CSV table of C-alpha atoms (C1' of nucleotides) in Angstrom, one decimal:
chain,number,residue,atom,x,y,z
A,1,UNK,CA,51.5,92.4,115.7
A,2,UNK,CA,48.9,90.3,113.4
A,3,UNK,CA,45.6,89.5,114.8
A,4,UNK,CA,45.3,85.8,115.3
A,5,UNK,CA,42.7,84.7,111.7
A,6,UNK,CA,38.9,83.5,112.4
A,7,UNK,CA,39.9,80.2,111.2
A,8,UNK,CA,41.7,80.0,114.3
A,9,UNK,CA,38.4,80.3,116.3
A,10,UNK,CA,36.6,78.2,114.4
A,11,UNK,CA,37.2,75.4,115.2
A,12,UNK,CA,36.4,73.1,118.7
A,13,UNK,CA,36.0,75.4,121.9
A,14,UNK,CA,38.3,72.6,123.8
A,15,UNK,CA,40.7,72.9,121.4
A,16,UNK,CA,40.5,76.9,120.7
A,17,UNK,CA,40.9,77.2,124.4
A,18,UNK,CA,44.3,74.9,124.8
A,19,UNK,CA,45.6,76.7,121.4
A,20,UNK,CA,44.7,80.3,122.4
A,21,UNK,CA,47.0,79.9,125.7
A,22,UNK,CA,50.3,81.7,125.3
A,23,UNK,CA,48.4,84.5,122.7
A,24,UNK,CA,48.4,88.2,123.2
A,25,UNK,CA,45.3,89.9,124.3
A,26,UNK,CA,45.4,93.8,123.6
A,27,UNK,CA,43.3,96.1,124.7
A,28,UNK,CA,43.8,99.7,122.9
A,29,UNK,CA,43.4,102.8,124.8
A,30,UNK,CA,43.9,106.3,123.8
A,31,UNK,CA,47.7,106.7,123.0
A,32,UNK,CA,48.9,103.3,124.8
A,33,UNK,CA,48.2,99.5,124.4
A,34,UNK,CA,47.8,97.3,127.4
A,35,UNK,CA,49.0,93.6,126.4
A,36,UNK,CA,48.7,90.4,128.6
A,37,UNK,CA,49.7,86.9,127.8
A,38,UNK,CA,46.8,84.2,128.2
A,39,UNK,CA,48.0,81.7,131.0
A,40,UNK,CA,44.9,80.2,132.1
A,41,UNK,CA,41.3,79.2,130.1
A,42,UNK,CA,37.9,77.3,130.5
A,43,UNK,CA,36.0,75.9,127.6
A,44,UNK,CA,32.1,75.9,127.9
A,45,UNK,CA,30.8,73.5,125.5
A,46,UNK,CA,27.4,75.0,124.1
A,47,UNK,CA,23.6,74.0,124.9
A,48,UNK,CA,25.1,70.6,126.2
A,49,UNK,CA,27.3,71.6,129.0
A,50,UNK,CA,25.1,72.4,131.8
A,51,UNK,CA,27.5,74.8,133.7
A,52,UNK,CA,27.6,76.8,129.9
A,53,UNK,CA,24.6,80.0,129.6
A,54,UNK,CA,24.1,79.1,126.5
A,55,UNK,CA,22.2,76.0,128.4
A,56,UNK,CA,19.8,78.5,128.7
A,57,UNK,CA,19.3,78.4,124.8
A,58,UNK,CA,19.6,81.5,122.8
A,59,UNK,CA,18.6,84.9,124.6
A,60,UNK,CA,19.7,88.2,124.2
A,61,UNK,CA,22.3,87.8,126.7
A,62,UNK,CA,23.7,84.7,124.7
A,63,UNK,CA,23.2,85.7,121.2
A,64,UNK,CA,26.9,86.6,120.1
A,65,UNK,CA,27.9,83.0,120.9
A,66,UNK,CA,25.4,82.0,118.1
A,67,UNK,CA,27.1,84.5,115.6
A,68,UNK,CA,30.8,84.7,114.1
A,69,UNK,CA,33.9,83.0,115.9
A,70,UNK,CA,36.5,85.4,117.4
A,71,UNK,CA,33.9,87.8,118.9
A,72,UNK,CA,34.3,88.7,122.7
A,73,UNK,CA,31.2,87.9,124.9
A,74,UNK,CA,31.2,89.7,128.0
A,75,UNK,CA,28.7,89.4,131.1
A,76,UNK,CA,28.9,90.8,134.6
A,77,UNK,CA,29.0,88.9,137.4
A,78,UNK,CA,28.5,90.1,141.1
A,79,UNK,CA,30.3,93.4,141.2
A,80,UNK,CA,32.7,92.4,137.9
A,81,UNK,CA,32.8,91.6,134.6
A,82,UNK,CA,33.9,88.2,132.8
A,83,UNK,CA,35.8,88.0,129.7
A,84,UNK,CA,34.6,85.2,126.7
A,85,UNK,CA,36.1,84.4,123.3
A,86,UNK,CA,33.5,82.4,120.9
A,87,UNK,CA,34.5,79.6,119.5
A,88,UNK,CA,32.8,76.8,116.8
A,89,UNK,CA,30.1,79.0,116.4
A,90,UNK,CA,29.1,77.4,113.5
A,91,UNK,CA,28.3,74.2,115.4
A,92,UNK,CA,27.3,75.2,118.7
A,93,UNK,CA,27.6,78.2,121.2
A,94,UNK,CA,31.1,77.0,122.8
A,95,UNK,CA,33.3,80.0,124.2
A,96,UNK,CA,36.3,80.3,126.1
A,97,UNK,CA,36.5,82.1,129.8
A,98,UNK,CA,39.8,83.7,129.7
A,99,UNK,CA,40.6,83.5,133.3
A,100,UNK,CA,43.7,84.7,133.8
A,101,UNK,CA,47.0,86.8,131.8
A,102,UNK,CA,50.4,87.6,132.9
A,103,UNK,CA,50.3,91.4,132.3
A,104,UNK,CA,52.9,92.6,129.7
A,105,UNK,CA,52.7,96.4,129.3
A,106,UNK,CA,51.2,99.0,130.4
A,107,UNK,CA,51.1,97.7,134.5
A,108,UNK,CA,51.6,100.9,135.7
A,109,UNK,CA,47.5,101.5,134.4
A,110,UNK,CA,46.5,98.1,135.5
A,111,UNK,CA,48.1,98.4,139.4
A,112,UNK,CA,46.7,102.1,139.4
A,113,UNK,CA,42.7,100.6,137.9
A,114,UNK,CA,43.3,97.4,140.7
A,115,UNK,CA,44.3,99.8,143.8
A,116,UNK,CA,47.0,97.1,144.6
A,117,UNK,CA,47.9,97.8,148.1
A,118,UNK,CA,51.5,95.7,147.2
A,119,UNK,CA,53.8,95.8,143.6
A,120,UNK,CA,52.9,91.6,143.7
A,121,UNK,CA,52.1,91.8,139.8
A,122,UNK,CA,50.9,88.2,140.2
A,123,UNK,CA,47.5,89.5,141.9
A,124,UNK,CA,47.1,92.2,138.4
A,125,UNK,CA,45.0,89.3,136.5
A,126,UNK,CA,45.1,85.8,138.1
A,127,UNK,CA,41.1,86.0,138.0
A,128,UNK,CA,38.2,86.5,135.3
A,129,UNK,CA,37.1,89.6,137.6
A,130,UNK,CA,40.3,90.9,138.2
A,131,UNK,CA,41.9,90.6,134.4
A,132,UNK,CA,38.5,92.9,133.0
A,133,UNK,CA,39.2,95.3,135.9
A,134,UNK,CA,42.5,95.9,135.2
A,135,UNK,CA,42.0,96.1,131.3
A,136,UNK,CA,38.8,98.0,131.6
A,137,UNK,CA,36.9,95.4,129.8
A,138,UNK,CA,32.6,95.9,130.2
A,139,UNK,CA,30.2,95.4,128.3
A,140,UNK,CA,30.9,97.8,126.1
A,141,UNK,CA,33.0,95.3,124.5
A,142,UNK,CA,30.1,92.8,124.6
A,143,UNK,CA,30.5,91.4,120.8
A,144,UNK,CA,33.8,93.0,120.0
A,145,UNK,CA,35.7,91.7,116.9
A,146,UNK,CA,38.8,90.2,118.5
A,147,UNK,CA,40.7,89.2,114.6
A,148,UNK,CA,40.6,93.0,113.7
A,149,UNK,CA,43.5,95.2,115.0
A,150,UNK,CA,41.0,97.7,114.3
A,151,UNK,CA,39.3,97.0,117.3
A,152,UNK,CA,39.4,98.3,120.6
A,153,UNK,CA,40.2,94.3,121.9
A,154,UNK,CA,42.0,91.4,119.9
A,155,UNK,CA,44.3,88.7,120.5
A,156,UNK,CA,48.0,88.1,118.7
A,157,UNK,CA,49.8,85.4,117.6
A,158,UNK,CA,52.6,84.2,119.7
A,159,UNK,CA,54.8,81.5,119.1
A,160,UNK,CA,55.8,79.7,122.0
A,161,UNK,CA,56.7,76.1,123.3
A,162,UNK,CA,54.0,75.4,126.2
A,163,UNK,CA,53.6,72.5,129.0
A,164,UNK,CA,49.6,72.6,129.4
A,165,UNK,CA,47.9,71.5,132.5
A,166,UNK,CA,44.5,70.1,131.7
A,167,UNK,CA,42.2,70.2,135.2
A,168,UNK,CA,38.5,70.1,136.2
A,169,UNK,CA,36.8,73.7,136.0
A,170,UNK,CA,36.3,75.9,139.0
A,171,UNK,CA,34.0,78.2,140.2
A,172,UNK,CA,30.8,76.9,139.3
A,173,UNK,CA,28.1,74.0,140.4
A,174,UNK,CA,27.1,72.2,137.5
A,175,UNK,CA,29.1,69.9,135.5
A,176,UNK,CA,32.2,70.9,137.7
A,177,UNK,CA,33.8,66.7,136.7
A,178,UNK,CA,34.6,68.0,133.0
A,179,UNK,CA,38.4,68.8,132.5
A,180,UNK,CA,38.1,71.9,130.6
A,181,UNK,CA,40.3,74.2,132.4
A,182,UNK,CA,43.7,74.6,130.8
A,183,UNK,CA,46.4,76.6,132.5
A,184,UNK,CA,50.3,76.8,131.0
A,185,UNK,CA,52.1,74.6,133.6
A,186,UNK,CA,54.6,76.6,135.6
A,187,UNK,CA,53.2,80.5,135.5
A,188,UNK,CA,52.9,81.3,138.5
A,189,UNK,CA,49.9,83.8,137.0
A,190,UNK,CA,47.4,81.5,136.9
A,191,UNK,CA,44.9,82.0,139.4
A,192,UNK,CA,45.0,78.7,141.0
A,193,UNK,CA,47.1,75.0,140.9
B,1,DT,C1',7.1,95.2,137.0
B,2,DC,C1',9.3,92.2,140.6
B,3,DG,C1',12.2,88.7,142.5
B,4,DA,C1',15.8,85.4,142.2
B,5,DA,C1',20.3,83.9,140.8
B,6,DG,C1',25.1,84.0,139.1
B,7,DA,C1',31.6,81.1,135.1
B,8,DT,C1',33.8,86.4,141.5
B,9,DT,C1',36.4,89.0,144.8
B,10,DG,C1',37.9,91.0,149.1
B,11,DT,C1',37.5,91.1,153.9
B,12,DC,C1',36.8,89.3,158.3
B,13,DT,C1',37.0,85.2,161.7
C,1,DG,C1',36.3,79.0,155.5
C,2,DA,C1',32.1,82.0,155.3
C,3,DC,C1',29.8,85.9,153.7
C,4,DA,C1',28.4,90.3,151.6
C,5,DA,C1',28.8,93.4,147.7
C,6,DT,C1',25.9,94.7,143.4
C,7,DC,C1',23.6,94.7,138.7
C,8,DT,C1',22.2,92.5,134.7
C,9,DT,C1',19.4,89.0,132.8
C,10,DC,C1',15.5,86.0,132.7
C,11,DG,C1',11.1,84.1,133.8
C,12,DA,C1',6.8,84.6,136.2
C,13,DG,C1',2.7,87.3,137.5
DNA sequence: TCGAAGATTGTCT
DNA sequence: GACAATCTTCGAG
């Protein structure tokens, strides 16, 4: 149960997100951990990648991609909230869209927090929305330290042989050509083949 | 201070 | 497949 080490953030955001696949994100709660293995990432490249907001330059919005790798940036979208991991902050404001997790413990909170109508655990966290629902993540965690098990969010090592799927990103309208999505071949808890 | 837009999801047709 | 929900952020006036 070590937090993964900065240095493992800081490095490319393509390759932080094909590397951080198969990791252990856990979010603490009062006496019990909710944990959920990453199955399914987008990079977003920095002030070059038109579909990134750190296109935009740096704002108050975007400033945590602009400090220390490993921080979570979180931003609400619509009704829900999106979960980021900064990456290569050193040389530009990449992060990583965690996008989906097969949930590991503590389901019983996450069906209760999605109201699933059916016990299909595949539908817990096959989504950016639907993972931050079901781990309670807002933006109270905007700019939490994910390499300290101190914190209320971080991310584990896990050792594990992986077949990766690299394929163009989804959900937006710029820039949707790049392959930066990367999804472990296989799960069936990513959010889409 | 106001208006527009968004890396999504669930529901209805 | 199409659309509404809903709120924060940013840029313009």
């Amino acid at each position: 149960m070590i937090p993964l080490n900065r240095s493992f953030f800081d490095r490319k955001t393509e390759v932080v997100a094909r590397e951080i696949l198969g990791k252990i994100i856990v979010k603490k709660e009062n006496d019990i951990s909710l944990l959920g293995k990453i199955v399914e990432t987008e990079a977003y490249l920095g002030e070059h990648d038109p579909a990134a907001h750190a296109f935009a330059g740096r704002t108050k919005r975007t400033n945590v991609l602009y400090g220390l790798p490993g921080h979570a940036y979180v931003f609400r979208l619509r009704a829900y909230h999106c979960l980021n991991v900064v990456a290569e902050a050193k040389y530009s404001p990449g992060c990583v869209l965690i996008r989906a997790l097969e949930p590991l413990e503590g389901i019983n909170l996450m069906i209760q927090r999605r109201r699933l109508s059916d016990k299909n655990l595949v539908n817990l966290c096959n989504g950016p929305g639907k993972l931050c629902q079901a781990f309670n993540i807002t933006l109270n965690h905007y700019g939490c330290d994910l390499t300290k098990k101190e914190s209320e969010l971080y991310v584990i090592d896990n050792k594990e042989d992986l077949e990766i799927l690299v394929t163009p990103r989804i959900g937006i309208s710029k820039a949707t050509e790049w392959n930066q999505r990367y999804i472990i071949k296989s799960n069936p808890y990513v959010s889409k083949i």
